Short mmCIF file of C-alpha atoms in Angstrom, two decimals:
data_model
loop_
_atom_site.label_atom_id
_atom_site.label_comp_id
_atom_site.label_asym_id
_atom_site.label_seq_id
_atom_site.Cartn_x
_atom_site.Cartn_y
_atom_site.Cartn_z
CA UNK A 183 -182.61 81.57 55.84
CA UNK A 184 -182.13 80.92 51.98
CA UNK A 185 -182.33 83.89 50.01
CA UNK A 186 -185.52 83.66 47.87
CA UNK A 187 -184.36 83.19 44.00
CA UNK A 188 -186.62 84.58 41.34
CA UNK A 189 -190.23 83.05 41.58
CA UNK A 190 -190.57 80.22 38.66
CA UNK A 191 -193.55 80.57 36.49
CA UNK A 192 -194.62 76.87 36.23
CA UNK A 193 -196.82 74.45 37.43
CA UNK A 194 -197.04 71.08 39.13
CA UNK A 195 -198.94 67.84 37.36
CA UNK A 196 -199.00 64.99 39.41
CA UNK A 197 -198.92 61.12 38.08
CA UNK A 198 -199.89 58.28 40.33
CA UNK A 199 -200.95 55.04 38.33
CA UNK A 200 -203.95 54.22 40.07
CA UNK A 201 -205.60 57.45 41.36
CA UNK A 202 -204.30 59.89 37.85
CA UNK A 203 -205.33 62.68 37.09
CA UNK A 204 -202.31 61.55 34.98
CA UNK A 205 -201.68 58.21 34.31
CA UNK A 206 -198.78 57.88 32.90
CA UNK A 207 -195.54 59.75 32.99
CA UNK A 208 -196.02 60.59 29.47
CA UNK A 209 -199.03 62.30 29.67
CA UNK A 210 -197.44 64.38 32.04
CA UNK A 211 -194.35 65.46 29.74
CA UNK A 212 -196.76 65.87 26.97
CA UNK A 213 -199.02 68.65 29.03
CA UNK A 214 -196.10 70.23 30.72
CA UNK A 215 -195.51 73.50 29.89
CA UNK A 216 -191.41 74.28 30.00
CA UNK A 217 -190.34 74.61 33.00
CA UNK A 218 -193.22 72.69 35.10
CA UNK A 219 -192.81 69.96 37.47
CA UNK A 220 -193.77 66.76 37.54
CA UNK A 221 -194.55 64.82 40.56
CA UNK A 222 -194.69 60.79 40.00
CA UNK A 223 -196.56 58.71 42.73
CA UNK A 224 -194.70 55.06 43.20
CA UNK A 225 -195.47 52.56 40.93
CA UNK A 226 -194.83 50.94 37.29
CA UNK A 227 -194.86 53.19 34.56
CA UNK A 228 -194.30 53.15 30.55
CA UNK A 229 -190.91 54.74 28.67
CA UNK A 230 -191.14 58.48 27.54
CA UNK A 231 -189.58 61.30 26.06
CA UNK A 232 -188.57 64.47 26.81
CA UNK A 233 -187.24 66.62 23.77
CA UNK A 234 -186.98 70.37 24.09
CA UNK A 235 -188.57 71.02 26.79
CA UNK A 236 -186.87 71.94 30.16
CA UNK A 237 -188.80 69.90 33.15
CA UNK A 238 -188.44 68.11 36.68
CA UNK A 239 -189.34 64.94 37.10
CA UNK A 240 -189.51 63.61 40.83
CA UNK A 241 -190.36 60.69 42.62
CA UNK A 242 -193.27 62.61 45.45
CA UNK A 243 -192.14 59.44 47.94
CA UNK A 244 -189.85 59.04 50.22
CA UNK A 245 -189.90 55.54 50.66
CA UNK A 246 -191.70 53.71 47.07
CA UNK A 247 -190.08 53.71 44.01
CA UNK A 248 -190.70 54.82 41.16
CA UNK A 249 -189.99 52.21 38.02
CA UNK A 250 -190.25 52.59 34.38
CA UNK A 251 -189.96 50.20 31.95
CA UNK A 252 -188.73 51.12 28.22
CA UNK A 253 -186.11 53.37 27.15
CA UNK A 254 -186.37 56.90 28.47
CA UNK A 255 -185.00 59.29 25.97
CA UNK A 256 -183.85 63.32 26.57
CA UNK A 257 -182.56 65.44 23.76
CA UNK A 258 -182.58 68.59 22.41
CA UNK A 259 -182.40 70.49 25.88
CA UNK A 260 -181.21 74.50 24.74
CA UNK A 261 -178.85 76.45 26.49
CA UNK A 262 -179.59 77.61 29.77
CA UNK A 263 -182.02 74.81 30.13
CA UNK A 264 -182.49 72.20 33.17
CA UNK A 265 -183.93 68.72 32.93
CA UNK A 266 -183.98 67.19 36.53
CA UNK A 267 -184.80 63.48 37.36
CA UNK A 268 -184.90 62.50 40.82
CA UNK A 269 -185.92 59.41 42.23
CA UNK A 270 -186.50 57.40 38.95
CA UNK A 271 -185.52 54.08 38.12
CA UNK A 272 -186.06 52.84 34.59
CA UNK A 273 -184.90 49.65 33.11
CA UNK A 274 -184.78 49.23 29.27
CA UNK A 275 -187.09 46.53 27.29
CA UNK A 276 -184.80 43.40 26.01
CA UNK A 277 -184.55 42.82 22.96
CA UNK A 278 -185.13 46.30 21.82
CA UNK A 279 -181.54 47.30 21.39
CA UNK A 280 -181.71 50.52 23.16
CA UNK A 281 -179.82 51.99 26.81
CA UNK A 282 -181.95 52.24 29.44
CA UNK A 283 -181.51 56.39 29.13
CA UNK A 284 -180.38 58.24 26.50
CA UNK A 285 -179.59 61.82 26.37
CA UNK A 286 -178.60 62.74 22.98
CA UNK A 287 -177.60 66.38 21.63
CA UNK A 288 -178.43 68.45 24.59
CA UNK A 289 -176.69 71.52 25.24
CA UNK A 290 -178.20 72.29 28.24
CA UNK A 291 -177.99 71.05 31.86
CA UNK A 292 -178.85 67.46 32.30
CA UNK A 293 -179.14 66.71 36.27
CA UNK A 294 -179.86 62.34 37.47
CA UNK A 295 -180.22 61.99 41.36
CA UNK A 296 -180.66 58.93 43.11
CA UNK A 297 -181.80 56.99 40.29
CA UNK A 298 -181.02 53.66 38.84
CA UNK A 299 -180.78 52.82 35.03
CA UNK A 300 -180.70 49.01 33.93
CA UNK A 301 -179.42 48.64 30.35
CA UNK A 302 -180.50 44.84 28.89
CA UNK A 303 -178.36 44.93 25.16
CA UNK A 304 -176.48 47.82 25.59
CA UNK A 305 -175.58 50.09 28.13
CA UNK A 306 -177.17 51.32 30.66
CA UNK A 307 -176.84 55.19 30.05
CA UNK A 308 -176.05 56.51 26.56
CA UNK A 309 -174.39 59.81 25.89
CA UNK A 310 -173.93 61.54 22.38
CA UNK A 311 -173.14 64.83 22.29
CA UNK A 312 -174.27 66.78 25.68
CA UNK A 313 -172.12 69.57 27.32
CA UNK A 314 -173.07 69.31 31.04
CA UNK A 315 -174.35 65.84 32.52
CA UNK A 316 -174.28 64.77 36.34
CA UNK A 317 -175.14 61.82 38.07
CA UNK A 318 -175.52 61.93 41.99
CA UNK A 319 -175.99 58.91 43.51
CA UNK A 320 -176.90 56.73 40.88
CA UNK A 321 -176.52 53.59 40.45
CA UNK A 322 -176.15 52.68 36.08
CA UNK A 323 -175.32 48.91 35.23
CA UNK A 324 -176.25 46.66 32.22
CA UNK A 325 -176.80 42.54 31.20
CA UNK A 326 -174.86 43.07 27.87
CA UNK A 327 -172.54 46.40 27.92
CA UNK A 328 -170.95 49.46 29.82
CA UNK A 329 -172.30 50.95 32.70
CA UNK A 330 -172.07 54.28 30.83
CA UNK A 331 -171.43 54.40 27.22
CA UNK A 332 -170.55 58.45 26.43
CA UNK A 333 -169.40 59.91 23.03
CA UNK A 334 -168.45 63.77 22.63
CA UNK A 335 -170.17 64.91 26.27
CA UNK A 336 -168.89 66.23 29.46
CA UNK A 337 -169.83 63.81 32.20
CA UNK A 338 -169.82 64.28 36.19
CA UNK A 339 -170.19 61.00 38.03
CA UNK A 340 -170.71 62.21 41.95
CA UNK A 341 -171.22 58.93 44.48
CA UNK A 342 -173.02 55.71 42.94
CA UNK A 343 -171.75 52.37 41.53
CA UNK A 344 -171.59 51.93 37.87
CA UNK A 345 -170.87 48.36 36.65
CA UNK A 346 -170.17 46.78 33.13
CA UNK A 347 -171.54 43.30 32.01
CA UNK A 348 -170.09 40.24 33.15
CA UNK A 349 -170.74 37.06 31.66
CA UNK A 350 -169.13 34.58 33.86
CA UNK A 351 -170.90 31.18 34.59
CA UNK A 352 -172.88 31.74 31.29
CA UNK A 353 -172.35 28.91 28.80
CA UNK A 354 -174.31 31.06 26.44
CA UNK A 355 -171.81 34.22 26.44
CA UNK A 356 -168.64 31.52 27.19
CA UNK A 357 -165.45 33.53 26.09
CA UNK A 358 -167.06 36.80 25.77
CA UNK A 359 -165.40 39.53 27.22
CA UNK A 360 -166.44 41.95 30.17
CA UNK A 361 -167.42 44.90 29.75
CA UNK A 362 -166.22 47.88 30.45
CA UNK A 363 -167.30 50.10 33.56
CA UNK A 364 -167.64 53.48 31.87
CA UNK A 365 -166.53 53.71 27.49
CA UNK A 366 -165.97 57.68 26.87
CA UNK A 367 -164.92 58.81 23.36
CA UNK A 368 -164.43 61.91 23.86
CA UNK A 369 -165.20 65.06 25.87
CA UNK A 370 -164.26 65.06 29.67
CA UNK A 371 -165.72 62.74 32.07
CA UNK A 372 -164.80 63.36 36.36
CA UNK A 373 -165.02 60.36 38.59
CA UNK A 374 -165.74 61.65 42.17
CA UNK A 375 -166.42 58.98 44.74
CA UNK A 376 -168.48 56.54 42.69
CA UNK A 377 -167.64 52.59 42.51
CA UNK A 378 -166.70 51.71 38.93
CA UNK A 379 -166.02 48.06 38.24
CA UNK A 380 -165.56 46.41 34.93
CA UNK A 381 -167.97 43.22 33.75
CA UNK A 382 -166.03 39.51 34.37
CA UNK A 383 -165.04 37.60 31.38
CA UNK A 384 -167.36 34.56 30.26
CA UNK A 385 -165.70 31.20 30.73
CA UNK A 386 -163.90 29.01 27.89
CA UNK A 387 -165.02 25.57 27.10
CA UNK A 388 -163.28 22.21 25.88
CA UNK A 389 -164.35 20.28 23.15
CA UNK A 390 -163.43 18.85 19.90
CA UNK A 391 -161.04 21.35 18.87
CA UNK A 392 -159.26 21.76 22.28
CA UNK A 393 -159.68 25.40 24.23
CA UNK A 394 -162.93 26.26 22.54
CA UNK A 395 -163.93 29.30 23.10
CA UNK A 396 -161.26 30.94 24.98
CA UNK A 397 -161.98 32.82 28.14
CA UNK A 398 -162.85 35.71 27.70
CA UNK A 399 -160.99 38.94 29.32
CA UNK A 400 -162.21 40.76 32.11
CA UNK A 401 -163.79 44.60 31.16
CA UNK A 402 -161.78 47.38 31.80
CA UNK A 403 -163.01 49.97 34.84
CA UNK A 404 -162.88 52.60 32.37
CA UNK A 405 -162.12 52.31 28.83
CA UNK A 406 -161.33 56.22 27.01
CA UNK A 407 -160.53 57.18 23.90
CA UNK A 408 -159.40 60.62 23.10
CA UNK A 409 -160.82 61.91 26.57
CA UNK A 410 -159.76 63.94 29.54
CA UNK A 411 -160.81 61.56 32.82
CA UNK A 412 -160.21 62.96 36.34
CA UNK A 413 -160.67 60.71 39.09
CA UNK A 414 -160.92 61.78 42.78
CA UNK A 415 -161.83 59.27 46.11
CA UNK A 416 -163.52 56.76 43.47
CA UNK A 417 -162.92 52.70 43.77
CA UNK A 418 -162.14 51.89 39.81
CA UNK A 419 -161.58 48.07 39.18
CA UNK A 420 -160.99 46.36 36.39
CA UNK A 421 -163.42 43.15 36.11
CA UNK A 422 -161.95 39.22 36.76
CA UNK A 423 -160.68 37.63 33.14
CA UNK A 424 -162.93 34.09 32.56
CA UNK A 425 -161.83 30.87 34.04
CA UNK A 426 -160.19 28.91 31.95
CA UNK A 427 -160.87 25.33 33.46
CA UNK A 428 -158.66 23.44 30.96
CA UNK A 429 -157.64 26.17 29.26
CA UNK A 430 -155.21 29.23 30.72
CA UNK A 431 -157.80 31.65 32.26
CA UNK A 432 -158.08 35.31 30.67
CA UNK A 433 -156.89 38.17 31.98
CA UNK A 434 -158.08 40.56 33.99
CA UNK A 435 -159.52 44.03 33.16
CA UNK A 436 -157.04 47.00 34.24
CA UNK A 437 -158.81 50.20 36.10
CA UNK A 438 -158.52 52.73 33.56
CA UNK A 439 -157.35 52.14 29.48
CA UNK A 440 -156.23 55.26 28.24
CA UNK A 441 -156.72 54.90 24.04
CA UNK A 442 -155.88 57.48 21.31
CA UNK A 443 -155.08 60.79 23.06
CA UNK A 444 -156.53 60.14 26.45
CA UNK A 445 -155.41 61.12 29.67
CA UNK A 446 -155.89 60.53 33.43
CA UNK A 447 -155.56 62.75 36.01
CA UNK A 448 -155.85 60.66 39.70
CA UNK A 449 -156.59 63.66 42.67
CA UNK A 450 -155.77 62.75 46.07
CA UNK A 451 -158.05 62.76 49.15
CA UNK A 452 -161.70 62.24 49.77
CA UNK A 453 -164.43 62.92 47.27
CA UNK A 454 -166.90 65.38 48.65
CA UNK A 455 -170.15 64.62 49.31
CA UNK A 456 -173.54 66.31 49.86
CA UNK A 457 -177.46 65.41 51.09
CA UNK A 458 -179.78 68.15 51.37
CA UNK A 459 -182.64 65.62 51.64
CA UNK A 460 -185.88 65.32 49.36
CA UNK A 461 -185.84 67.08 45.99
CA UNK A 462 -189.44 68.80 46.18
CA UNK A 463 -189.58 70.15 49.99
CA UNK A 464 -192.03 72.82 51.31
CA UNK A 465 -191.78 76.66 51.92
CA UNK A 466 -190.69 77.81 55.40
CA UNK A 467 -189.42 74.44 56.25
CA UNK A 468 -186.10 73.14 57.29
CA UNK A 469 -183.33 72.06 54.73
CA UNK A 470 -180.38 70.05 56.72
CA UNK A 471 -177.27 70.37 54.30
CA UNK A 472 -175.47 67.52 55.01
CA UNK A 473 -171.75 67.07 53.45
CA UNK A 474 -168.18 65.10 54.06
CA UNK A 475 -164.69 65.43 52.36
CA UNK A 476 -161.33 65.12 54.01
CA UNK A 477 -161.23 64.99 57.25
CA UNK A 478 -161.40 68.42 59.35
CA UNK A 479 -161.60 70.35 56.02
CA UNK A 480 -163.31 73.19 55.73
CA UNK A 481 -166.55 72.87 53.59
CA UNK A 482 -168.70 75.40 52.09
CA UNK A 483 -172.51 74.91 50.53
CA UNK A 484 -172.55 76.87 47.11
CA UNK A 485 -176.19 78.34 46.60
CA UNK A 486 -177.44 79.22 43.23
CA UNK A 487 -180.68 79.53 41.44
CA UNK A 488 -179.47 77.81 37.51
CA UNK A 489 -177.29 74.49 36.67
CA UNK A 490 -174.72 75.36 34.40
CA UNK A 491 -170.95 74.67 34.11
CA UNK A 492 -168.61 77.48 35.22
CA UNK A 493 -164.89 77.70 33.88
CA UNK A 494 -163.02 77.66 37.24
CA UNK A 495 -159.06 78.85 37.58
CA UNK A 496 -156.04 77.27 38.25
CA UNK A 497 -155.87 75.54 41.41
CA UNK A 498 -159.47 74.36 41.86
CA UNK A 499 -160.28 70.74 41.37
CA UNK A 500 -163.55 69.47 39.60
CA UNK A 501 -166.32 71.99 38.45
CA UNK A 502 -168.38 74.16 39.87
CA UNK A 503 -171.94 73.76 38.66
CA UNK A 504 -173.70 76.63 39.55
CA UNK A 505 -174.82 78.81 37.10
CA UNK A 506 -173.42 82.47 36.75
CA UNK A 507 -170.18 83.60 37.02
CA UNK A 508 -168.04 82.64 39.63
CA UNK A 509 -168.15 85.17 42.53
CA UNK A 510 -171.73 85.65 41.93
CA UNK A 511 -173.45 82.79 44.00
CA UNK A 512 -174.00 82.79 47.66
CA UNK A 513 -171.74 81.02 49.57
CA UNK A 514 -172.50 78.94 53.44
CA UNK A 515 -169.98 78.14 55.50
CA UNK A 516 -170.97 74.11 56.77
CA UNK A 517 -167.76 73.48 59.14
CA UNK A 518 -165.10 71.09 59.21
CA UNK A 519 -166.10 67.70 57.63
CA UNK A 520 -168.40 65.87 58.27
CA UNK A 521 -170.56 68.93 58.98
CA UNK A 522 -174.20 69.27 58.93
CA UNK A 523 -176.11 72.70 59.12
CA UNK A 524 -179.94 73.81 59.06
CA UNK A 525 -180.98 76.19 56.76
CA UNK A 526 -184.82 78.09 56.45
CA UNK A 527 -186.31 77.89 53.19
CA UNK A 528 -188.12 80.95 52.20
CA UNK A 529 -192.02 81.98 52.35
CA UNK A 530 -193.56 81.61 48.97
CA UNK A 531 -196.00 83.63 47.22
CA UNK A 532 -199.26 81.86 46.47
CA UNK A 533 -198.84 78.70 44.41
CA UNK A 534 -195.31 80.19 43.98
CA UNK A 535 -192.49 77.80 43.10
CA UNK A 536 -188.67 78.79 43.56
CA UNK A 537 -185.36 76.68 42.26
CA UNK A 538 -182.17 76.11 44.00
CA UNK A 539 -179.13 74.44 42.82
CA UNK A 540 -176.59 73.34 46.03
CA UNK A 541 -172.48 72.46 45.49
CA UNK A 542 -170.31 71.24 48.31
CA UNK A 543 -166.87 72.88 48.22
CA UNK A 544 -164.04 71.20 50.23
CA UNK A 545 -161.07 73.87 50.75
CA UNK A 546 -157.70 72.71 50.93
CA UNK A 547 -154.36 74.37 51.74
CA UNK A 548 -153.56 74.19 47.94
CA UNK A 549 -156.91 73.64 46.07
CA UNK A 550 -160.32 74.26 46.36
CA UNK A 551 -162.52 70.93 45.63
CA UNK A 552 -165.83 71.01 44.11
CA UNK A 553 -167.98 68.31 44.65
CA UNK A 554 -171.54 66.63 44.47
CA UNK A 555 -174.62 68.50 43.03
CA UNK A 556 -178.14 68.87 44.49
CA UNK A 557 -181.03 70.42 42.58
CA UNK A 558 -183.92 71.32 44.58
CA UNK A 559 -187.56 72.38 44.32
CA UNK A 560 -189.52 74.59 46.68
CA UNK A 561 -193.36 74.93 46.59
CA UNK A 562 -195.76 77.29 47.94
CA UNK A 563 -198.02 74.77 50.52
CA UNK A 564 -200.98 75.37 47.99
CA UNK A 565 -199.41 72.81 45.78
#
């Protein structure tokens, strides 16, 4: 059985579209005390905010989806403070010249699971200045720019697919060029088994004036500037250059553009991945930790109660993103990848609520290997 963390003092609101008592997702954020979750029914819902105030938002289905529309915007998240969406899918209004999410100035923990962010004129997902960021198993793309456009933040990218814009077979964008995957400008960004492709280039034309427009060039995978990237069992492409038809065609993006003071740093082996199922399960049920690496490696399930980066030493690979010092969180031996393993979630308290943060751990014969991040919320059956 899990050991049972400190009790949370929080509630639960609950937003379904048709039946309420909230709405809207907004109304929600709005009423939330810090620290409350917020359980969203499927269906359409408007953009919101979230600034200063540390809350879980969760899709309550297993099977709907949840889909906003309008720019969802998180900043200003303190120290030692969690903001956790799961399940949410928001897609930004065109025209409006905003990312689909944007997390701005946060020095806190911001945690995306499973979610899928649709940028129109600009990216998809916009980072300026935030000092702990993952994405598990999202998917982040957009019609006009990068995947992921991140300035001064450290990024984790566990799983997903992240595309740029392409613009190929578009006489309207004809010689424009792809865009790129993921743009960083500084921080550190780590790349651990997600698809990353760069856009394709738009077509050139022939009229009066010969080879007019050009084709355009293909986006890189990643284009960084003045960043540390780390990449580990990820596919990173550069996208096709355009098709020239009369003209030479363009050429194509390369998988990672290292600009200013940059570096890469490729791992070998398998990216490690976790599943510990839904995000909001149910006291005294049964979590099935499910993880993969390299295989026959051993694997271990990190258990903590707080998000937050930990400085690891020499010889580990990744970061560990379990709050506390290192040492201090409970550790669960899975088994030799692929492994799966049952675990008891505690008994609750009356409308108690408890927190759990979950790390897989591949260990190697030279390095330890962190890998993807679960958050997870337990709840007392009277919720």
């Amino acid at each position: 059985m899990l050991a049972l963390p400190m009790l949370l003092v929080c509630g639960v609101l609950d937003v379904d579209s048709v039946a309420g008592p909230f709405f809207e997702v907004r109304d929600a954020v709005s009423a939330a005390a810090s620290g409350d979750i917020i359980r969203v029914a499927p269906g359409n819902y408007s953009y919101f905010g979230i600034f200063g105030k540390e809350i879980t938002i969760v899709n309550s289905s297993a099977s709907g989806e949840v889909r906003v529309s309008g720019t969802v915007r998180i900043q200003g998240i303190g120290p030692g403070e969690q903001v956790l969406l799961d399940g949410i899918d928001i897609e930004a209004a065109p025209g409006s010249g905003d990312p689909a999410l944007l997390l701005a100035h946060c020095d806190g923990s911001v945690r995306l699971q499973d979610g899928e962010f649709h940028g129109m004129d600009v990216a998809g997902v916009r980072l300026l200045d935030c000092s702990d960021v993952v994405l598990t198993n999202c998917t982040a793309l957009s019609d006009s720019g990068s995947a992921v456009h991140a300035t001064s933040s450290h990024l984790t990218l566990g799983g997903g697919a992240y595309f740029g814009a392409s613009f190929e077979l578009q006489s309207f964008y004809a010689g424009r060029a792809g865009a790129a995957g993921l743009y960083l400008e500084g921080g550190t960004t780590f790349v651990s088994g997600s698809t990353v492709v760069g856009g394709s280039g738009g077509e050139g034309l022939m009229s009066a004036f010969g080879c007019w427009p050009e084709p355009g060039p293909g986006g890189n995978g990643v284009t960084a500037i003045d960043t540390d990237v780390e990449i580990l069992g990820a596919m990173v492409l550069g996208g096709e250059g355009g098709v020239g038809f009369n003209c030479l065609n363009a050429e194509a993006g390369v998988p990672v553009a290292l600009l200013g003071g940059a570096t890469e740093t490729a791992h070998p082996g398998a990216a490690v991945r976790l599943d510990i199922g839904p995000a909001i399960q149910q006291e005294g049920g049964t979590l099935v930790a499910i993880a993969d690496g390299d295989a026959g490696s051993p694997l271990l399930l990190v258990v903590g109660l707080r998000a937050g980066r930990s400085n690891l030493p020499a010889g580990f690979v990744g970061e560990l993103f379990i709050g506390g010092p290192l040492g201090s969180q409970r550790r669960v031996f899975l088994g030799a990848a692929p492994a799966s393993l049952p675990l008891t979630l505690p008994e609750l308290s009356p409308f108690g609520i408890a927190e759990f943060e979950f790390q897989a751990v591949q260990l190697r014969a030279t390095a330890a290997v962190t890998g993807e991040v679960r958050g997870l919320r337990v709840l007392d059956r009277g919720w």
